[in-house]
Coordinates of C-alpha atoms in Angstrom, one line a residue:
X113 CA -14.9 75.7 101.9
X114 CA -12.1 73.0 101.7
X115 CA -9.2 72.2 103.9
X116 CA -6.2 70.6 103.1
X117 CA -3.3 69.0 105.2
X118 CA 0.0 70.0 103.4
X119 CA 2.8 68.9 105.4
X120 CA 4.6 69.2 108.8
X121 CA 7.2 71.5 110.4
X122 CA 7.8 72.7 113.7
X123 CA 5.6 75.0 115.9
X124 CA 7.0 78.3 117.3
X125 CA 4.5 80.6 119.4
X126 CA 4.3 81.0 123.2
X127 CA 0.3 80.6 123.2
X128 CA 0.4 76.9 124.9
X129 CA 2.9 74.6 125.8
X130 CA 0.9 71.7 124.3
X131 CA 1.7 72.8 120.5
X132 CA 5.4 72.4 121.1
X133 CA 5.3 68.8 122.1
X134 CA 3.7 68.0 118.8
X135 CA 6.0 69.6 116.2
X136 CA 7.3 67.9 113.4
X137 CA 5.0 65.0 113.5
X138 CA 3.1 64.2 110.7
X139 CA 0.0 62.6 112.3
X140 CA -1.7 64.7 115.1
X141 CA -2.9 62.8 117.5
X142 CA -6.9 63.7 118.4
X143 CA -10.2 62.2 119.9
X144 CA -12.0 64.5 116.9
X145 CA -11.6 62.1 114.2
X146 CA -15.3 61.6 114.1
X147 CA -15.9 65.3 114.6
X148 CA -15.0 66.3 110.9
X149 CA -11.1 66.5 111.3
X150 CA -10.2 67.0 107.7
X151 CA -7.5 64.4 106.6
X152 CA -6.9 66.0 102.7
X153 CA -4.5 64.7 100.3
X154 CA -1.0 65.7 101.4
X155 CA 1.1 67.5 98.8
X156 CA 4.5 67.2 97.5
X157 CA 5.9 69.3 100.3
X158 CA 4.5 66.6 103.1
X159 CA 7.5 64.8 104.4
X160 CA 7.0 61.0 103.9
X161 CA 7.5 58.6 107.0
X162 CA 10.5 56.0 106.0
X163 CA 8.6 53.3 108.2
X164 CA 5.0 52.9 109.5
X165 CA 4.6 54.0 113.2
X166 CA 3.8 51.9 116.0
X167 CA 1.1 52.8 118.3
X168 CA 3.5 53.8 120.8
X169 CA 5.3 55.9 118.7
X170 CA 2.2 58.4 118.5
X171 CA 2.3 61.5 120.3
X172 CA 0.2 62.1 123.2
X173 CA -3.5 63.3 122.6
X174 CA -3.2 67.3 123.3
X175 CA -5.6 68.0 126.2
X176 CA -5.5 71.3 125.9
X177 CA -8.9 72.4 124.4
X178 CA -7.4 75.6 122.2
X179 CA -5.0 73.3 120.5
X180 CA -7.9 70.4 120.0
X181 CA -9.4 73.0 118.2
X182 CA -6.8 73.8 115.6
X183 CA -6.7 70.1 115.2
X184 CA -10.1 70.0 114.2
X185 CA -8.8 72.6 111.6
X186 CA -10.6 75.8 113.2
X187 CA -9.1 78.8 113.5
X188 CA -8.8 80.1 117.3
X189 CA -8.6 83.2 118.6
X190 CA -7.1 83.9 121.8
X191 CA -7.4 86.9 124.2
X192 CA -9.0 87.5 127.8
X193 CA -12.9 86.9 127.6
X194 CA -12.5 84.1 124.6
X195 CA -12.9 80.8 124.9
X196 CA -12.3 77.9 122.8
X197 CA -15.9 77.9 122.0
X198 CA -15.4 81.4 120.1
X199 CA -13.1 79.0 117.4
X200 CA -14.0 79.9 114.1
X201 CA -14.9 77.0 111.4
X202 CA -13.5 78.1 108.1
X203 CA -16.3 76.6 106.5
X204 CA -18.6 79.0 108.0
X205 CA -17.1 82.2 106.6
X206 CA -15.0 83.2 103.7
X207 CA -12.7 85.1 106.2
X208 CA -12.0 82.7 109.2
X209 CA -8.8 84.9 110.4
X210 CA -10.1 88.1 109.6
X211 CA -13.3 87.1 111.8
X212 CA -10.7 85.7 114.4
X213 CA -8.8 89.2 114.4
X214 CA -12.1 91.0 114.8
X215 CA -13.3 88.8 117.9
X216 CA -10.1 89.7 119.2
X217 CA -10.7 93.6 118.8
X218 CA -14.0 93.2 120.3
X219 CA -12.7 92.1 123.9
X220 CA -10.9 94.2 126.3
X221 CA -10.7 98.2 126.0
X222 CA -8.7 98.2 123.3
X223 CA -8.4 96.9 119.8
X224 CA -5.8 94.2 119.1
X225 CA -3.7 92.1 122.2
X226 CA -4.1 88.5 121.2
X227 CA -3.2 85.7 119.1
X228 CA -4.6 84.3 116.1
X229 CA -3.8 80.5 116.1
X230 CA -3.8 78.5 112.6
X231 CA -4.7 75.1 112.3
X232 CA -1.9 72.5 110.7
X233 CA -4.2 72.8 107.1
X234 CA -4.7 75.4 104.5
X235 CA -7.6 77.7 105.4
X236 CA -8.8 80.1 102.6
X237 CA -9.4 84.1 103.1
X238 CA -11.5 85.9 100.7
X239 CA -10.7 89.6 102.0
X240 CA -6.9 91.3 103.3
X241 CA -6.4 90.5 106.8
X242 CA -5.6 93.7 108.7
X243 CA -3.8 92.8 111.7
X244 CA -4.3 94.9 114.8
X245 CA -1.9 96.3 117.1
X246 CA -0.3 93.7 119.5
X247 CA -1.7 90.5 117.7
X248 CA 0.3 87.2 116.7
X249 CA -0.6 84.9 113.8
X250 CA 1.0 81.8 114.7
X251 CA 1.0 78.4 112.6
X252 CA 1.9 74.8 113.0
X253 CA 5.1 75.7 110.5
X254 CA 5.6 76.7 107.2
X255 CA 4.1 74.3 104.5
X256 CA 1.9 73.1 107.4
X257 CA -0.7 75.7 108.2
X258 CA -1.2 77.7 105.1
X259 CA -3.6 80.8 104.3
X260 CA -4.5 81.0 100.8
X261 CA -6.1 84.7 99.6
X262 CA -8.6 84.0 97.1
X263 CA -9.1 87.5 95.5
X264 CA -6.5 87.4 93.0
X265 CA -6.7 91.4 92.6
X266 CA -6.0 92.2 96.5
X267 CA -3.4 92.1 99.2
X268 CA -2.9 89.4 101.8
X269 CA -1.8 91.0 104.9
X270 CA -2.6 94.9 104.3
X271 CA -1.1 97.4 106.8
X272 CA -3.0 100.8 106.2
X273 CA -2.4 102.8 109.3
X274 CA -0.2 102.7 112.5
X275 CA -2.0 100.4 114.5
X276 CA -2.5 97.7 111.9
X277 CA 1.3 96.9 112.3
X278 CA 2.4 97.8 115.6
X279 CA 4.0 95.2 117.5
X280 CA 2.5 92.5 115.2
X281 CA 3.9 89.1 114.7
X282 CA 3.7 86.6 111.8
X283 CA 5.6 83.2 112.4
X284 CA 5.2 79.5 111.2
X285 CA 2.6 79.5 108.1
X286 CA 2.8 79.8 104.2
X287 CA 0.9 83.0 102.7
X288 CA -0.2 82.1 99.4
X289 CA -1.8 84.1 96.3
X290 CA -3.5 81.0 95.0
X291 CA -2.7 81.2 91.1
X292 CA -0.1 83.9 89.9
X293 CA -1.0 83.5 86.3
X294 CA -4.3 84.4 87.4
X295 CA -3.5 87.0 89.7
X296 CA -3.5 90.6 88.5
X297 CA -2.4 92.6 91.7
X298 CA -1.9 92.3 95.5
X299 CA 1.2 91.8 97.6
X300 CA 1.3 89.2 100.1
X301 CA 2.4 91.7 102.5
X302 CA 1.8 95.6 101.6
X303 CA 2.6 98.2 104.0
X304 CA 0.4 101.2 102.4
X305 CA -0.1 103.6 105.4
X306 CA -1.1 107.0 103.9
X307 CA 0.2 109.3 106.9
X308 CA 3.4 107.7 106.3
X309 CA 3.8 106.8 110.0
X310 CA 5.9 103.7 110.3
X311 CA 5.0 100.8 112.8
X312 CA 7.3 99.5 115.4
X313 CA 8.1 95.7 115.3
X314 CA 6.2 94.3 112.6
X315 CA 8.1 91.0 113.1
X316 CA 8.4 87.7 111.2
X317 CA 9.8 84.5 112.3
X318 CA 9.3 81.9 109.7
X319 CA 7.2 82.3 106.7
X320 CA 7.0 81.1 103.0
X321 CA 5.4 82.9 100.1
X322 CA 3.6 81.0 97.5
X323 CA 2.1 82.4 93.9
X324 CA 2.5 86.1 94.1
X325 CA 3.3 88.7 91.8
X326 CA 5.4 91.8 91.8
X327 CA 6.2 92.7 94.5
X328 CA 5.7 90.0 97.0
X329 CA 6.4 92.1 100.2
X330 CA 6.0 95.6 99.3
X331 CA 7.0 98.3 101.5
X332 CA 5.3 101.3 99.8
X333 CA 4.3 104.0 102.5
X334 CA 4.8 103.4 106.5
X335 CA 7.3 100.4 106.3
X336 CA 8.2 98.8 109.7
X337 CA 11.3 99.7 111.6
X338 CA 13.1 98.1 114.8
X339 CA 12.0 94.9 113.6
X340 CA 13.4 91.4 113.1
X341 CA 12.3 89.0 110.1
X342 CA 14.0 85.8 110.5
X343 CA 13.4 83.2 107.4
X344 CA 11.9 84.2 104.4
X345 CA 11.4 81.3 102.0
X346 CA 9.9 82.8 98.8
X347 CA 10.6 79.3 97.1
X348 CA 12.3 79.1 93.5
X349 CA 10.1 79.9 90.7
X350 CA 7.2 80.2 93.1
X351 CA 6.4 83.9 92.8
X352 CA 6.5 86.4 89.8
X353 CA 8.3 89.3 89.9
X354 CA 10.7 91.0 92.8
X355 CA 10.5 89.8 96.0
X356 CA 11.1 92.6 98.4
X357 CA 10.6 96.6 97.2
X358 CA 11.6 99.2 99.2
X359 CA 10.0 102.1 97.7
X360 CA 11.2 105.9 97.7
X361 CA 11.6 107.7 100.9
X362 CA 11.0 104.6 102.9
X363 CA 13.6 103.0 105.4
X364 CA 13.3 99.7 107.2
X365 CA 15.2 101.5 109.9
X366 CA 17.1 98.9 112.0
X367 CA 15.2 96.1 110.7
X368 CA 17.2 93.0 111.1
X369 CA 16.2 90.1 108.0
X370 CA 18.4 86.7 108.7
X371 CA 17.7 84.9 105.9
X372 CA 16.3 84.9 102.4
X373 CA 15.9 82.3 99.8
X374 CA 14.2 83.2 96.8
X375 CA 14.1 83.0 93.1
X376 CA 11.4 84.6 91.0
X377 CA 10.4 83.3 87.8
X378 CA 10.7 86.3 86.1
X379 CA 14.2 87.5 85.7
X380 CA 13.6 90.3 88.4
X381 CA 15.8 91.4 91.4
X382 CA 15.3 89.5 94.7
X383 CA 15.9 92.6 96.9
X384 CA 14.9 96.2 95.5
X385 CA 15.3 99.4 96.3
X386 CA 14.1 102.5 94.5
X387 CA 16.4 105.4 96.0
X388 CA 15.3 104.5 99.8
X389 CA 17.1 105.5 102.6
X390 CA 17.5 102.0 103.1
X391 CA 18.8 101.2 106.7
X392 CA 18.6 97.3 107.0
X393 CA 20.5 94.2 107.6
X394 CA 20.2 91.0 105.8
X395 CA 22.0 88.2 107.3
X396 CA 22.3 85.9 104.1
X397 CA 20.6 85.7 100.7
X398 CA 20.5 82.4 98.6
X399 CA 19.2 82.7 95.2
X400 CA 17.8 80.1 92.8
X401 CA 15.2 79.8 90.1
X402 CA 15.2 82.1 87.5
X403 CA 15.9 85.4 89.0
X404 CA 18.2 88.2 87.6
X405 CA 19.9 89.6 90.2
X406 CA 20.1 89.2 94.1
X407 CA 20.1 92.9 94.9
X408 CA 19.3 96.2 93.2
X409 CA 20.0 99.0 95.2
X410 CA 19.1 102.5 94.4
X411 CA 19.8 104.4 97.5
X412 CA 19.7 107.9 99.1
X413 CA 22.7 109.3 100.6
X414 CA 21.6 108.5 104.0
X415 CA 20.9 105.1 103.5
X416 CA 23.0 102.0 104.6
X417 CA 22.5 98.4 103.4
X418 CA 24.7 95.5 104.9
X419 CA 24.4 92.0 103.3
X420 CA 26.5 89.1 105.1
X421 CA 26.5 86.9 102.3
X422 CA 25.0 85.8 98.7
X423 CA 25.1 82.7 96.8
X424 CA 23.7 82.8 93.3
X425 CA 23.1 79.9 91.8
X426 CA 20.0 80.4 89.2
X427 CA 21.3 78.1 86.3
X428 CA 21.1 80.7 83.8
X429 CA 22.6 83.2 81.6
X430 CA 21.3 86.5 82.5
X431 CA 22.3 90.1 81.1
X432 CA 22.4 91.8 84.6
X433 CA 25.1 91.8 87.5
X434 CA 24.5 89.8 90.3
X435 CA 24.5 93.2 92.6
X436 CA 23.8 96.6 91.3
X437 CA 24.5 99.6 93.4
X438 CA 23.7 103.2 92.5
X439 CA 24.3 106.0 94.7
X440 CA 26.1 107.1 97.3
X441 CA 24.6 105.3 100.4
X442 CA 26.8 103.0 102.5
X443 CA 26.9 99.5 101.3
X444 CA 28.4 96.7 102.7
X445 CA 28.8 93.4 100.8
X446 CA 30.5 91.0 103.2
X447 CA 30.7 88.1 100.4
X448 CA 29.1 87.4 97.1
X449 CA 29.5 83.7 95.3
X450 CA 28.6 83.0 91.9
X451 CA 28.0 79.2 92.2
X452 CA 27.3 78.2 88.6
X453 CA 25.5 80.9 86.5
X454 CA 26.4 82.8 83.4
X455 CA 26.3 86.4 84.7
X456 CA 27.5 90.1 83.3
X457 CA 29.3 91.1 86.3
X458 CA 29.1 90.0 90.2
X459 CA 29.0 93.8 91.3
X460 CA 28.2 96.9 89.0
X461 CA 28.9 100.1 90.3
X462 CA 26.6 102.7 88.7
X463 CA 25.7 106.4 89.0
X464 CA 27.4 108.5 91.6
X465 CA 28.3 105.2 93.3
X466 CA 30.4 105.5 96.2
X467 CA 30.8 104.3 100.0
X468 CA 30.7 100.9 99.1
X469 CA 32.8 97.8 100.9
X470 CA 32.9 95.2 99.0
X471 CA 34.2 91.9 100.3
X472 CA 35.7 88.6 98.8
X473 CA 33.9 87.8 95.2
X474 CA 33.8 84.3 94.5
X475 CA 33.6 83.0 91.1
X476 CA 32.6 79.3 90.2
X477 CA 30.5 79.8 87.1
X478 CA 31.3 82.3 84.2
X479 CA 31.6 86.3 84.7
X480 CA 31.8 88.1 81.0
X481 CA 32.9 91.5 82.1
X482 CA 34.5 91.3 85.3
X483 CA 33.7 90.8 88.7
X484 CA 33.5 94.5 89.7
X485 CA 32.0 96.5 86.9
X486 CA 32.4 100.3 87.1
X487 CA 29.7 101.8 84.8
X488 CA 29.8 105.8 85.6
X489 CA 32.2 108.1 87.5
X490 CA 32.2 107.6 91.4
X491 CA 31.0 110.5 93.5
X492 CA 33.0 108.6 96.6
X493 CA 35.7 105.9 97.0
X494 CA 34.7 102.5 97.3
X495 CA 36.9 99.8 99.0
X496 CA 37.7 96.4 97.5
X497 CA 39.2 93.2 99.1
X498 CA 40.6 91.8 96.0
X499 CA 43.3 92.6 93.4
X500 CA 42.8 95.7 90.8
X501 CA 42.6 93.3 88.2
X502 CA 39.1 92.4 88.9
X503 CA 37.6 95.8 88.3
X504 CA 36.5 96.6 84.8
X505 CA 35.8 99.9 83.7
X506 CA 32.9 100.0 81.0
X507 CA 34.2 103.0 79.3
X508 CA 37.8 104.6 79.2
X509 CA 36.5 107.9 80.4
X510 CA 35.0 106.3 83.6
X511 CA 37.2 107.4 86.9
X512 CA 38.3 104.7 89.2
X513 CA 37.2 105.3 92.9
X514 CA 37.8 101.7 93.8
X515 CA 40.7 101.0 96.4
X516 CA 41.4 97.3 95.8
X517 CA 43.2 96.2 99.0
X518 CA 44.5 92.9 97.2
X519 CA 47.4 95.0 95.9
X520 CA 47.1 98.1 97.6
X521 CA 46.3 99.9 94.4
X522 CA 43.5 101.9 92.4
X523 CA 41.5 100.1 90.2
X524 CA 43.1 102.3 87.6
X525 CA 46.7 100.7 88.5
X526 CA 47.7 103.6 90.6
X527 CA 49.4 102.6 94.0
X528 CA 47.5 103.7 96.8
X529 CA 49.6 106.4 98.7
X530 CA 50.6 105.0 102.1
X531 CA 51.0 108.8 103.6
X532 CA 48.6 110.4 106.0
X533 CA 47.6 112.4 103.2
X534 CA 45.9 109.6 101.4
X535 CA 43.1 110.2 103.8
X536 CA 43.1 106.2 105.2
X537 CA 45.5 105.6 107.8
X538 CA 47.6 102.7 107.4
X539 CA 49.2 100.2 110.5
X540 CA 51.5 97.2 110.6
X541 CA 49.9 94.7 112.7
X542 CA 46.9 96.8 114.2
X543 CA 45.7 96.5 117.8
X544 CA 42.1 98.0 118.8
X545 CA 43.9 100.7 120.7
X546 CA 45.7 101.8 117.5
X547 CA 42.4 103.1 115.8
X548 CA 39.8 105.9 116.8
X549 CA 36.1 105.4 117.0
X550 CA 34.4 105.3 113.7
X551 CA 38.1 105.3 111.7
X552 CA 38.8 103.1 108.5
X553 CA 42.5 101.9 108.3
X554 CA 44.5 99.6 106.7
X555 CA 46.6 96.7 108.1
X556 CA 49.6 96.2 105.8
X557 CA 51.0 93.3 108.0
X558 CA 48.5 91.2 109.6
X559 CA 50.0 89.4 112.1
X560 CA 53.1 89.6 110.2
X561 CA 52.3 87.7 107.6
X562 CA 52.4 90.7 105.1
X563 CA 48.7 90.2 104.0
X564 CA 46.5 93.4 104.0
X565 CA 42.9 93.9 105.6
X566 CA 40.6 96.7 106.0
X567 CA 39.5 97.8 109.3
X568 CA 37.1 99.8 111.0
X569 CA 36.0 100.4 114.8
X570 CA 32.6 101.2 115.3
X571 CA 31.3 103.3 117.9
X572 CA 30.9 100.6 120.7
X573 CA 34.8 99.9 120.3
X574 CA 34.5 96.6 118.0
X575 CA 37.3 96.3 115.3
X576 CA 35.7 94.9 112.3
X577 CA 38.5 93.4 109.8
X578 CA 38.1 92.3 106.2
X579 CA 40.7 90.1 104.7
X580 CA 42.2 91.2 101.2
X581 CA 42.0 87.7 99.9
X582 CA 39.3 85.1 100.7
X583 CA 40.5 81.7 102.5
X584 CA 40.1 78.6 100.4
X585 CA 36.5 78.4 99.8
X586 CA 36.4 75.1 97.4
X587 CA 33.4 73.0 97.3

């Protein structure tokens, strides 16, 4: 079984303090070079050194025996009653990570409750990994530690019942599907709990995904809730098919996703929901490669999706909008930028659309139809922080439903009624005390400037404000 060092990144994990001191080093100091430490040929992701290191620049040799085992290329299970001698040699088994989980399960009174430490190299795994509860999988950083799954028909991490994903953490490594050209099935992470019970706190720190096919992360049944996913690096043209798919009946309730960097090679959406009751908050999506869309939302009425920002820059022409929304679930797009692509539209509102809040849309590329395209009658109003001229209807008989605060008009051109009968309160230079909890309102004279903003006061009393016009964001 070949082990290959593939680069460097910082190590995150609280198992030993020794590892933290070695983070960011290309050459890990060790006294085990004569006992089989793999050296390998660095891949393209290795960060070269500009100048040679002198001996005094080398990091100290770690004294912790567990850390030294990982430097020797071993997978180390950490749990009560386990010792460094229980480390697993990937040369001696086809399932070193799965074997480490099994060793953790064998200790103590309950399955799980431990940590699997990965070496700063690539290890191969011939079967899906089923993570027991309260188990962490910790590497030396993405593009440094890597698990390469060699079965081209099956999943990488597979969560099949509640204990598989409950209080599990994955951090600091790459999840590879070996060869997307020959792969015929399997997802990098697959939630497929037939009972439908969702695990709590399936957390992700920094992970990279390479060489997978549609979908890469598949929330099919029993998707997690109350979880935090930090940085998901899908690469650009590194995978085929959709990066994240949320199937019908799934929620991701309370899941916070910090950053998604993606761009599949097949012109598919990056984030896709299929009439799910999605309740997920995404900080930012940066899209490159050959992706067709950033977000495709088919949402049940009880869903809520918020995306803090989208940068769309595949250098290509697509017949799709950057964001497509179908259904009445509450969707908030804080900001969308078309950097250099030729797209049909930036946001497309489809069948039974409504309850959408759309922030500034900045086009530095080409938009052929309109920034907002309405293809079907609205079921509920939506709100936009730009002029009504940005909204285009595909057919003449399609009703409006978009309130454009850039010029205080309906997208049809009708001026919004400022009386109480309009259903939206209007204020001049509003203060937090003016609004009731859960109230939408319009401030028609922000700080005396005469500009317009949409206000919303949440249950905690915080007032959220969206300006009608974006600030200068050139460059």
